[in-house]
Amino acid sequence: MPKLYIETVGCQMNVLDSELVVAALRKEGYELTRVVADADTVLFNTCSVREHAEEKIYSALGRLKNAKQANPDKVIGVIGCMAQNHQRTVFERAPYVDLVVGPGQLHQVPELIRKVQQGAGQQLEVSLGRKDGSKQDITRSHESFDPLRDPTMRPTPFQAYVRIQIGCDKFCTYCIVPSVRGPEQSRSPEHILAEARQLASEGCKEITLLGQTVNSYKYKEGERTTRFSDLLYSLHEIDGLTRIKFVTNYPKDMTDDVLAAVRDLPKCSKYLHVPAQSGSDAQLKAMRRGYTVAEYREMLARTYEWIPKVAVTSDFIVGFSGETDEDFQMSMDLVREARFKNSFIFKYSERPGTKGAQLLPDDVPDEVKRERNNEMLALQNEISEADNQRFLGDRVQVLVEGPSKTAAKKEAELGVEHPVVQLTGRTMCDRIVVFEGNRRQIGETIDIGIYDANAHTLFGTVVTQHVGPELVSLT
Ligand code: 5AD
Ligand code: SF4
């Protein structure tokens, strides 16, 4: 059997794309290996959001040069966003790469591997650029494929990603996504519901809906328009599903109907990732985010008012073009005030091909970017820790995902599996909980009493019985 090694970096979209590529290749008889040296085909599913992610792939490719020389039959492929972004440059920088396939062309991967093996030479398949044709042609060239699933590639057998939208039309000036993932397209509700039903029938309990601006989802068919909130209500009806999550939200489209759905639907995770990117109006304007800080604050206040126990997370970019100390302090003020459960903080990385790279100088020194990044991270960590401390003594419901990272590593080293193991899972508001439990509990939703917390994790014990007023724990 031919062996496939696949490495995935980047967002959940990429994780899902890899799942689909693996499923397609399994149909062709491939099996997965974790060892690059054993692989007949090596694929890197890549990300272009920051330069660092791309450079890491070139380093990884560099390490394969000798292996390819020793075994010229090994097929090496770069797929996903960097393939679309760099196209032939990948072949120029790593001439021993055999295929470069963009995210809109992944269904062709098995065929392209076959062509390489038949001696057809290097294969390049990418979608049209955003200015390289009619809107219809560009859109069609980005159509992704979601028919095949490979449960073994999912985060766990009872969790799955479901794509409801591809591409993005927001064109924030720093962002490469609209170029590499193409025009925003919402998938038909029928297809989404059919896929979710299929997943539920296979034992999947939690689905995470994916879209670059997931809450902007809208599907028009004749007279009928399905909004994102309508989709949530329909998905909620599916038996077997117990949790519905979705990422990433666009602040301006956090409308009352979406908030009401999250509040009223018990299966909807009370967790919203709504990136602010900055707390300064000048920066938001330069980023062309389409909202002011006051509008973001209003959205946040409304969210907390409608869903009091909601956990909100955000992304911030520090050191974007022209960011002054005052601008940065305004972002710090927003972090301080907003009490995000967590924030992902990024140093601005100029991306060739974006409006930012064309029109705005990358003028904040790297050292300053680093300092601001660390400062904001320290503040957010303080807030996250205080926020998690509120759970001490509480009982939370956790969907058990599997052994914790530490436990999994230890097991791999020792080559043994004990029934009682350190497990990890998530609450309905996406907080990570670590506790000692039984492997049988994986995939179950169980009650955990929380006794400790840091910025990123809650620690607890399994609540097995309720005797009188006290919680009794058997672990
Ligand atoms: N530089 C740094 N961060 C970026 N992001 C997107 N583009 C860039 C860039 N050029 C961040 C944004 C986005 C997250 C996925 O990545 O914060 O929300
Ligand atoms: Fe990029 Fe902005 Fe689209 Fe998000 S909304 S993917 S940041 S262009």
Coordinates of C-alpha atoms and ligand atoms in Angstrom, one line a residue:
M1 CA 0.0 0.0 0.0
P2 CA 1.4 3.5 -0.8
K3 CA 2.0 5.6 2.2
L4 CA 1.0 9.2 2.7
Y5 CA 2.5 11.7 5.1
I6 CA 0.5 14.9 5.5
E7 CA 1.4 18.0 7.6
T8 CA -1.2 20.7 8.2
V9 CA -0.6 24.2 9.4
G10 CA -3.0 27.1 9.7
C11 CA -6.7 27.4 10.4
Q12 CA -9.6 24.9 10.8
M13 CA -10.3 25.3 7.1
N14 CA -7.0 23.6 6.4
V15 CA -7.7 20.9 8.9
L16 CA -10.9 20.1 7.1
D17 CA -9.2 20.3 3.7
S18 CA -6.6 17.8 4.8
E19 CA -9.4 15.5 6.0
L20 CA -10.9 15.6 2.5
V21 CA -7.6 15.1 0.7
V22 CA -6.8 12.1 2.9
A23 CA -10.2 10.6 2.3
A24 CA -9.7 10.9 -1.5
L25 CA -6.3 9.3 -1.3
R26 CA -7.5 6.5 1.0
K27 CA -9.9 5.7 -1.7
E28 CA -6.9 5.2 -4.0
G29 CA -5.4 2.8 -1.6
Y30 CA -3.1 5.1 0.5
E31 CA -2.5 4.6 4.2
L32 CA -1.2 7.3 6.5
T33 CA 2.2 7.3 8.1
R34 CA 3.6 9.6 10.7
V35 CA 7.1 9.1 9.4
V36 CA 8.2 11.3 6.5
A37 CA 11.0 8.8 5.6
D38 CA 8.5 6.0 5.1
A39 CA 6.1 8.0 2.9
D40 CA 5.7 7.6 -0.9
T41 CA 3.8 10.9 -1.0
V42 CA 4.6 13.9 1.3
L43 CA 2.0 16.7 1.4
F44 CA 2.2 20.1 3.2
N45 CA -1.1 21.8 3.6
T46 CA -0.1 25.4 4.0
C47 CA -1.0 28.8 5.3
S48 CA -0.2 32.3 3.9
V49 CA -1.7 34.5 6.6
R50 CA 1.8 35.4 7.9
E51 CA 5.2 35.3 6.3
H52 CA 6.5 33.1 9.1
A53 CA 4.1 30.3 8.3
E54 CA 5.3 30.3 4.7
E55 CA 9.0 30.4 5.6
K56 CA 8.5 27.4 7.9
I57 CA 7.2 25.4 4.9
Y58 CA 10.3 26.3 2.8
S59 CA 12.5 25.1 5.7
A60 CA 10.6 21.9 5.9
L61 CA 10.9 21.4 2.1
G62 CA 14.6 22.1 2.4
R63 CA 14.9 19.2 4.8
L64 CA 13.4 16.9 2.2
K65 CA 15.9 17.7 -0.5
N66 CA 18.2 14.8 0.3
A67 CA 15.4 12.4 0.7
K68 CA 14.1 13.3 -2.7
Q69 CA 17.6 12.8 -4.2
A70 CA 17.9 9.4 -2.6
N71 CA 14.4 8.4 -3.7
P72 CA 13.2 10.4 -6.8
D73 CA 9.9 8.5 -6.8
K74 CA 8.9 10.2 -3.6
V75 CA 6.1 12.7 -4.6
I76 CA 6.3 16.0 -2.7
G77 CA 3.4 18.4 -2.8
V78 CA 2.6 21.8 -1.5
I79 CA -1.2 22.3 -1.2
G80 CA -3.5 25.0 0.2
C81 CA -3.1 28.7 0.6
M82 CA 0.7 29.0 0.0
A83 CA 0.3 27.0 -3.2
Q84 CA -2.2 29.5 -4.4
N85 CA -0.2 32.4 -3.2
H86 CA 3.3 31.5 -4.5
Q87 CA 2.4 29.2 -7.4
R88 CA 5.5 28.7 -9.6
T89 CA 7.7 30.4 -6.9
V90 CA 7.4 27.1 -5.0
F91 CA 9.1 25.3 -7.8
E92 CA 11.7 28.0 -8.1
R93 CA 12.6 27.9 -4.5
A94 CA 12.3 24.1 -4.2
P95 CA 12.8 22.6 -7.6
Y96 CA 12.2 19.0 -6.4
V97 CA 8.6 19.7 -5.4
D98 CA 6.3 17.8 -7.7
L99 CA 3.0 19.4 -7.2
V100 CA 1.5 22.8 -6.2
V101 CA -2.3 22.7 -5.7
G102 CA -4.4 25.6 -4.4
P103 CA -7.3 25.3 -1.9
G104 CA -9.9 25.5 -4.7
Q105 CA -8.3 22.6 -6.6
L106 CA -7.8 20.0 -4.0
H107 CA -10.2 17.5 -5.5
Q108 CA -7.5 17.1 -8.3
V109 CA -4.8 15.9 -5.9
P110 CA -5.1 12.1 -6.5
E111 CA -5.1 12.7 -10.3
L112 CA -2.1 15.0 -10.1
I113 CA -0.1 12.6 -8.1
R114 CA -0.8 9.9 -10.7
K115 CA 0.4 12.2 -13.4
V116 CA 3.6 12.9 -11.6
Q117 CA 4.1 9.2 -11.1
Q118 CA 3.5 8.6 -14.8
G119 CA 6.3 11.0 -15.6
A120 CA 4.3 14.0 -16.6
G121 CA 6.6 16.3 -14.6
Q122 CA 5.7 19.1 -12.2
Q123 CA 2.0 19.8 -11.8
L124 CA 0.5 23.2 -10.9
E125 CA -3.2 23.6 -10.3
V126 CA -4.5 26.9 -8.9
S127 CA -7.6 29.0 -9.0
L128 CA -8.0 32.2 -11.0
G129 CA -6.7 35.4 -9.3
R130 CA -9.3 38.0 -8.1
K131 CA -8.7 40.0 -11.3
D132 CA -8.1 37.2 -13.8
G133 CA -11.5 36.7 -15.2
S134 CA -15.2 37.2 -14.9
K135 CA -16.7 37.1 -11.4
Q136 CA -18.4 33.8 -12.4
D137 CA -15.3 32.2 -13.7
I138 CA -13.3 33.2 -10.7
T139 CA -15.9 32.0 -8.3
R140 CA -16.2 28.7 -10.1
S141 CA -12.4 28.2 -10.1
H142 CA -12.5 28.4 -6.3
E143 CA -15.2 25.9 -5.8
S144 CA -14.0 23.5 -3.1
F145 CA -15.3 20.0 -2.6
D146 CA -16.8 18.5 0.6
P147 CA -18.3 15.2 -0.4
L148 CA -15.8 12.8 1.0
R149 CA -15.0 12.6 4.7
D150 CA -12.4 10.6 6.5
P151 CA -13.5 10.2 10.2
T152 CA -10.0 9.2 11.2
M153 CA -8.7 12.7 10.2
R154 CA -11.2 14.5 12.4
P155 CA -10.1 16.2 15.7
T156 CA -11.9 13.2 17.3
P157 CA -14.5 10.8 16.0
F158 CA -17.3 12.7 17.7
Q159 CA -16.3 16.2 16.5
A160 CA -16.3 17.5 13.0
Y161 CA -15.9 20.6 11.0
V162 CA -18.6 21.6 8.5
R163 CA -17.8 24.2 5.9
I164 CA -20.8 26.6 5.3
Q165 CA -19.0 29.3 3.4
I166 CA -15.7 29.6 1.5
G167 CA -13.7 32.7 0.5
C168 CA -14.0 36.2 1.7
D169 CA -15.1 39.5 0.1
K170 CA -14.2 41.8 3.0
F171 CA -10.7 42.7 1.7
C172 CA -9.2 43.9 5.0
T173 CA -6.0 45.6 3.8
Y174 CA -3.6 43.3 5.7
C175 CA -5.2 40.1 4.7
I176 CA -4.3 37.6 2.0
V177 CA -7.3 35.4 2.4
P178 CA -9.6 37.0 -0.2
S179 CA -6.8 36.4 -2.8
V180 CA -6.0 32.8 -1.9
R181 CA -9.4 31.6 -0.9
G182 CA -11.3 33.5 -3.5
P183 CA -14.8 35.1 -3.5
E184 CA -17.2 34.6 -0.6
Q185 CA -19.6 31.8 -1.4
S186 CA -22.2 30.4 1.0
R187 CA -23.1 26.7 0.6
S188 CA -26.7 25.7 0.2
P189 CA -28.5 24.9 3.4
E190 CA -29.6 21.6 2.0
H191 CA -26.1 20.4 1.5
I192 CA -25.0 21.6 4.9
L193 CA -28.0 19.9 6.6
A194 CA -27.4 16.7 4.7
E195 CA -23.8 16.6 5.8
A196 CA -24.6 17.4 9.4
R197 CA -27.2 14.7 9.4
Q198 CA -24.8 12.2 7.9
L199 CA -22.2 13.1 10.6
A200 CA -24.7 12.8 13.4
S201 CA -25.7 9.3 12.1
E202 CA -22.1 8.3 12.2
G203 CA -21.9 9.3 15.9
C204 CA -20.7 12.8 15.6
K205 CA -21.9 14.9 18.6
E206 CA -20.3 18.3 18.0
I207 CA -20.0 20.2 14.7
T208 CA -18.1 23.4 14.2
L209 CA -19.4 25.5 11.3
L210 CA -16.6 27.1 9.3
G211 CA -16.4 30.3 7.4
Q212 CA -14.0 33.3 7.2
T213 CA -17.0 35.4 8.2
V214 CA -19.3 32.7 9.3
N215 CA -22.1 34.9 10.6
S216 CA -22.3 36.7 7.3
Y217 CA -23.6 33.5 5.8
K218 CA -26.6 34.1 3.5
Y219 CA -28.0 31.8 0.9
K220 CA -30.5 33.0 -1.7
E221 CA -32.6 30.6 -3.7
G222 CA -35.4 32.2 -5.7
E223 CA -37.5 34.2 -3.2
R224 CA -36.1 32.5 -0.2
T225 CA -33.1 33.7 1.8
T226 CA -31.5 31.6 4.5
R227 CA -29.7 33.6 7.1
F228 CA -27.0 32.3 9.4
S229 CA -29.5 32.2 12.3
D230 CA -32.0 30.2 10.2
L231 CA -29.3 27.7 9.6
L232 CA -28.6 27.4 13.3
Y233 CA -32.3 26.7 14.0
S234 CA -32.4 24.0 11.4
L235 CA -29.2 22.3 12.5
H236 CA -30.4 22.4 16.1
E237 CA -33.2 19.9 15.1
I238 CA -30.8 17.2 14.2
D239 CA -31.0 14.3 16.6
G240 CA -27.7 13.1 18.0
L241 CA -25.9 16.4 17.7
T242 CA -25.4 17.9 21.1
R243 CA -23.1 20.9 20.3
I244 CA -23.0 23.5 17.5
K245 CA -20.0 25.9 17.4
F246 CA -19.0 28.3 14.7
V247 CA -15.9 30.4 13.7
T248 CA -15.0 33.1 12.7
N249 CA -17.5 35.9 13.3
Y250 CA -17.4 39.3 11.6
P251 CA -18.2 42.0 14.2
K252 CA -20.6 44.0 11.9
D253 CA -22.7 40.9 11.1
M254 CA -23.3 40.0 14.8
T255 CA -27.0 40.9 14.4
D256 CA -29.7 40.4 17.0
D257 CA -31.1 37.3 15.2
V258 CA -27.7 35.6 15.6
L259 CA -27.4 36.5 19.2
A260 CA -31.0 35.4 19.9
A261 CA -30.3 32.0 18.2
V262 CA -27.2 31.5 20.3
R263 CA -29.1 32.4 23.5
D264 CA -32.2 30.4 22.8
L265 CA -30.7 27.2 21.3
P266 CA -29.4 24.9 24.0
K267 CA -27.1 23.1 21.7
C268 CA -25.4 26.3 20.5
S269 CA -22.0 26.8 22.2
K270 CA -22.0 30.0 24.2
Y271 CA -18.7 31.0 22.7
L272 CA -18.1 33.7 20.1
H273 CA -14.8 34.4 18.4
V274 CA -15.3 38.0 17.1
P275 CA -11.9 39.5 16.1
A276 CA -11.6 43.2 16.9
Q277 CA -8.1 43.5 15.3
S278 CA -7.5 47.0 16.9
G279 CA -9.0 49.4 19.5
S280 CA -8.1 52.5 17.4
D281 CA -10.4 54.0 14.8
A282 CA -7.4 55.2 12.7
Q283 CA -6.1 51.7 12.6
L284 CA -9.5 50.1 11.9
K285 CA -9.8 52.6 9.0
A286 CA -6.4 51.8 7.6
M287 CA -7.3 48.1 7.9
R288 CA -10.6 48.8 6.2
R289 CA -12.4 46.7 8.8
G290 CA -15.7 48.4 8.2
Y291 CA -16.6 49.4 11.8
T292 CA -15.5 51.8 14.4
V293 CA -14.3 50.9 17.9
A294 CA -17.6 52.4 19.3
E295 CA -19.5 50.0 17.0
Y296 CA -17.4 47.1 18.2
R297 CA -18.1 48.1 21.8
E298 CA -21.8 48.4 21.1
M299 CA -21.8 44.9 19.6
L300 CA -19.9 43.5 22.6
A301 CA -22.3 45.2 25.1
R302 CA -25.3 43.7 23.2
T303 CA -23.7 40.3 23.2
Y304 CA -23.1 40.3 27.0
E305 CA -26.5 41.7 27.6
W306 CA -28.3 39.0 25.5
I307 CA -26.1 36.1 26.5
P308 CA -24.8 36.9 30.0
K309 CA -22.6 33.8 30.3
V310 CA -21.1 34.0 26.8
A311 CA -17.3 33.7 26.3
V312 CA -16.0 36.1 23.7
T313 CA -12.6 35.8 22.1
S314 CA -10.8 38.1 19.8
D315 CA -7.8 38.6 17.4
F316 CA -5.5 41.6 17.5
I317 CA -2.9 42.7 15.1
V318 CA -0.1 44.9 16.7
G319 CA 2.3 47.0 14.7
F320 CA 0.1 47.4 11.6
S321 CA 1.1 50.3 9.4
G322 CA 1.2 53.6 11.2
E323 CA 0.3 52.2 14.6
T324 CA 1.4 54.8 17.2
D325 CA 1.8 54.3 20.9
E326 CA -1.6 56.0 21.4
D327 CA -3.2 53.6 18.9
F328 CA -1.7 50.7 20.7
Q329 CA -2.9 51.9 24.1
M330 CA -6.4 52.2 22.7
S331 CA -6.2 48.5 21.8
M332 CA -4.9 47.8 25.3
D333 CA -7.9 49.7 26.7
L334 CA -10.2 47.6 24.6
V335 CA -8.6 44.4 25.9
R336 CA -8.8 45.6 29.5
E337 CA -12.5 46.5 29.1
A338 CA -13.8 43.7 27.0
R339 CA -12.7 40.9 29.3
F340 CA -12.2 38.5 26.4
K341 CA -11.9 34.9 27.4
N342 CA -8.8 34.9 25.3
S343 CA -7.2 36.9 22.5
F344 CA -4.9 35.8 19.7
I345 CA -2.3 38.5 19.2
F346 CA -0.3 38.8 16.0
K347 CA 2.5 41.0 14.9
Y348 CA 1.7 42.6 11.5
S349 CA 3.2 40.7 8.7
E350 CA 3.1 42.5 5.4
R351 CA 1.6 40.2 2.7
P352 CA 2.6 41.0 -0.9
G353 CA -0.5 41.3 -3.1
T354 CA -2.7 42.9 -0.4
K355 CA -3.8 46.5 -0.4
G356 CA -1.8 47.0 2.7
A357 CA 1.4 46.0 1.0
Q358 CA 0.6 48.2 -2.0
L359 CA -0.5 51.4 -0.2
L360 CA 0.7 51.4 3.4
P361 CA 4.3 51.2 4.7
D362 CA 5.2 48.5 7.1
D363 CA 6.7 51.1 9.3
V364 CA 6.6 49.8 12.9
P365 CA 10.0 48.3 13.8
D366 CA 10.0 44.6 14.5
E367 CA 11.3 45.3 18.0
V368 CA 8.3 47.6 18.7
K369 CA 5.9 44.9 17.3
R370 CA 7.4 42.4 19.6
E371 CA 7.2 44.6 22.7
R372 CA 3.6 45.4 22.0
N373 CA 2.8 41.8 21.4
N374 CA 4.3 40.8 24.7
E375 CA 2.6 43.6 26.6
M376 CA -0.8 42.8 25.2
L377 CA -0.3 39.1 25.8
A378 CA 0.6 39.7 29.4
L379 CA -2.5 41.8 29.9
Q380 CA -4.8 39.3 28.2
N381 CA -3.2 36.4 30.3
E382 CA -4.0 38.3 33.5
I383 CA -7.6 38.8 32.4
S384 CA -7.9 35.2 31.2
E385 CA -6.6 33.9 34.5
A386 CA -8.9 36.1 36.6
D387 CA -11.8 35.0 34.3
N388 CA -11.0 31.3 34.8
Q389 CA -10.7 31.7 38.6
R390 CA -14.4 32.6 38.7
F391 CA -15.1 28.9 38.0
L392 CA -13.4 27.6 41.2
G393 CA -15.9 25.5 43.1
D394 CA -18.3 25.4 40.1
R395 CA -19.5 22.4 38.3
V396 CA -19.2 22.5 34.6
Q397 CA -20.4 20.2 31.8
V398 CA -17.5 18.9 29.6
L399 CA -17.5 17.0 26.4
V400 CA -14.5 14.7 26.8
E401 CA -12.1 14.9 23.9
G402 CA -9.4 12.5 24.8
P403 CA -6.1 12.1 26.8
S404 CA -4.5 15.4 27.6
K405 CA -1.4 16.4 25.6
T406 CA 0.9 15.4 28.5
A407 CA -0.8 12.0 28.9
A408 CA -0.8 11.3 25.2
K409 CA 2.9 12.1 25.0
K410 CA 3.7 9.9 28.0
E411 CA 1.6 7.0 26.6
A412 CA 3.4 7.3 23.2
E413 CA 6.8 7.1 25.0
L414 CA 5.9 4.2 27.2
G415 CA 3.8 2.4 24.5
V416 CA 1.1 1.5 27.1
E417 CA -2.4 2.7 27.7
H418 CA -4.0 2.8 31.1
P419 CA -7.8 2.9 31.5
V420 CA -7.4 5.8 34.0
V421 CA -5.7 8.7 32.4
Q422 CA -5.5 12.5 32.5
L423 CA -8.3 13.6 30.1
T424 CA -9.2 16.9 28.5
G425 CA -12.4 18.3 27.2
R426 CA -14.3 21.5 26.7
T427 CA -17.2 23.3 28.4
M428 CA -20.1 24.7 26.4
C429 CA -18.3 28.0 26.4
D430 CA -15.1 26.4 25.0
R431 CA -13.0 26.4 28.1
I432 CA -10.5 23.7 28.3
V433 CA -10.8 21.4 31.3
V434 CA -8.2 18.8 32.4
F435 CA -9.1 16.0 34.9
E436 CA -8.3 12.4 35.7
G437 CA -10.9 10.1 34.3
N438 CA -11.5 6.8 32.6
R439 CA -10.9 6.3 28.9
R440 CA -14.4 5.1 28.5
Q441 CA -15.6 8.6 29.2
I442 CA -14.1 9.9 25.9
G443 CA -16.9 11.2 23.8
E444 CA -19.3 11.6 26.8
T445 CA -20.6 14.8 28.3
I446 CA -19.8 14.7 32.0
D447 CA -19.9 16.9 35.0
I448 CA -16.6 18.2 36.4
G449 CA -16.0 20.0 39.7
I450 CA -13.4 22.7 39.2
Y451 CA -10.7 23.1 41.9
D452 CA -7.9 25.1 40.1
A453 CA -7.5 27.3 37.1
N454 CA -4.8 29.2 35.2
A455 CA -5.1 31.5 32.2
H456 CA -5.7 28.7 29.7
T457 CA -7.0 25.7 31.6
L458 CA -9.5 24.7 34.3
F459 CA -8.5 21.7 36.5
G460 CA -11.2 19.5 38.0
T461 CA -12.4 16.1 39.2
V462 CA -15.2 14.0 37.8
V463 CA -18.4 14.4 39.7
T464 CA -19.9 10.9 39.8
Q465 CA -22.6 11.2 42.4
H466 CA -24.6 13.8 44.1
V467 CA -25.0 12.8 47.7
G468 CA -26.7 15.3 50.0
P469 CA -25.2 18.7 49.6
E470 CA -21.7 17.5 48.9
L471 CA -20.0 16.6 45.6
V472 CA -18.5 13.1 45.8
S473 CA -15.6 12.4 43.4
L474 CA -14.3 8.9 42.7
T475 CA -11.1 10.0 41.1
Ligands
5AD1 N1 -0.3 39.9 9.7 C1 -0.6 39.5 11.0 N2 -1.8 39.0 11.3 C2 -2.7 38.7 10.4 N3 -3.9 38.2 10.5 C3 -4.4 38.2 9.2 N4 -3.6 38.7 8.3 C4 -2.5 39.1 9.1 C5 -1.2 39.7 8.7 N5 -0.9 40.1 7.5 C6 -4.5 37.8 11.7 C7 -5.8 38.5 12.0 C8 -6.8 37.4 11.7 C9 -6.1 36.1 12.1 C10 -6.6 34.9 11.5 O1 -4.8 36.4 11.6 O2 -5.9 38.8 13.3 O3 -8.0 37.5 12.4
SF4_2 FE1 -9.2 38.4 6.1 FE2 -10.8 40.4 6.8 FE3 -11.7 38.3 5.3 FE4 -11.1 37.9 7.9 S1 -12.7 39.3 7.1 S2 -10.6 36.6 6.2 S3 -9.4 39.3 8.2 S4 -10.2 39.8 4.7

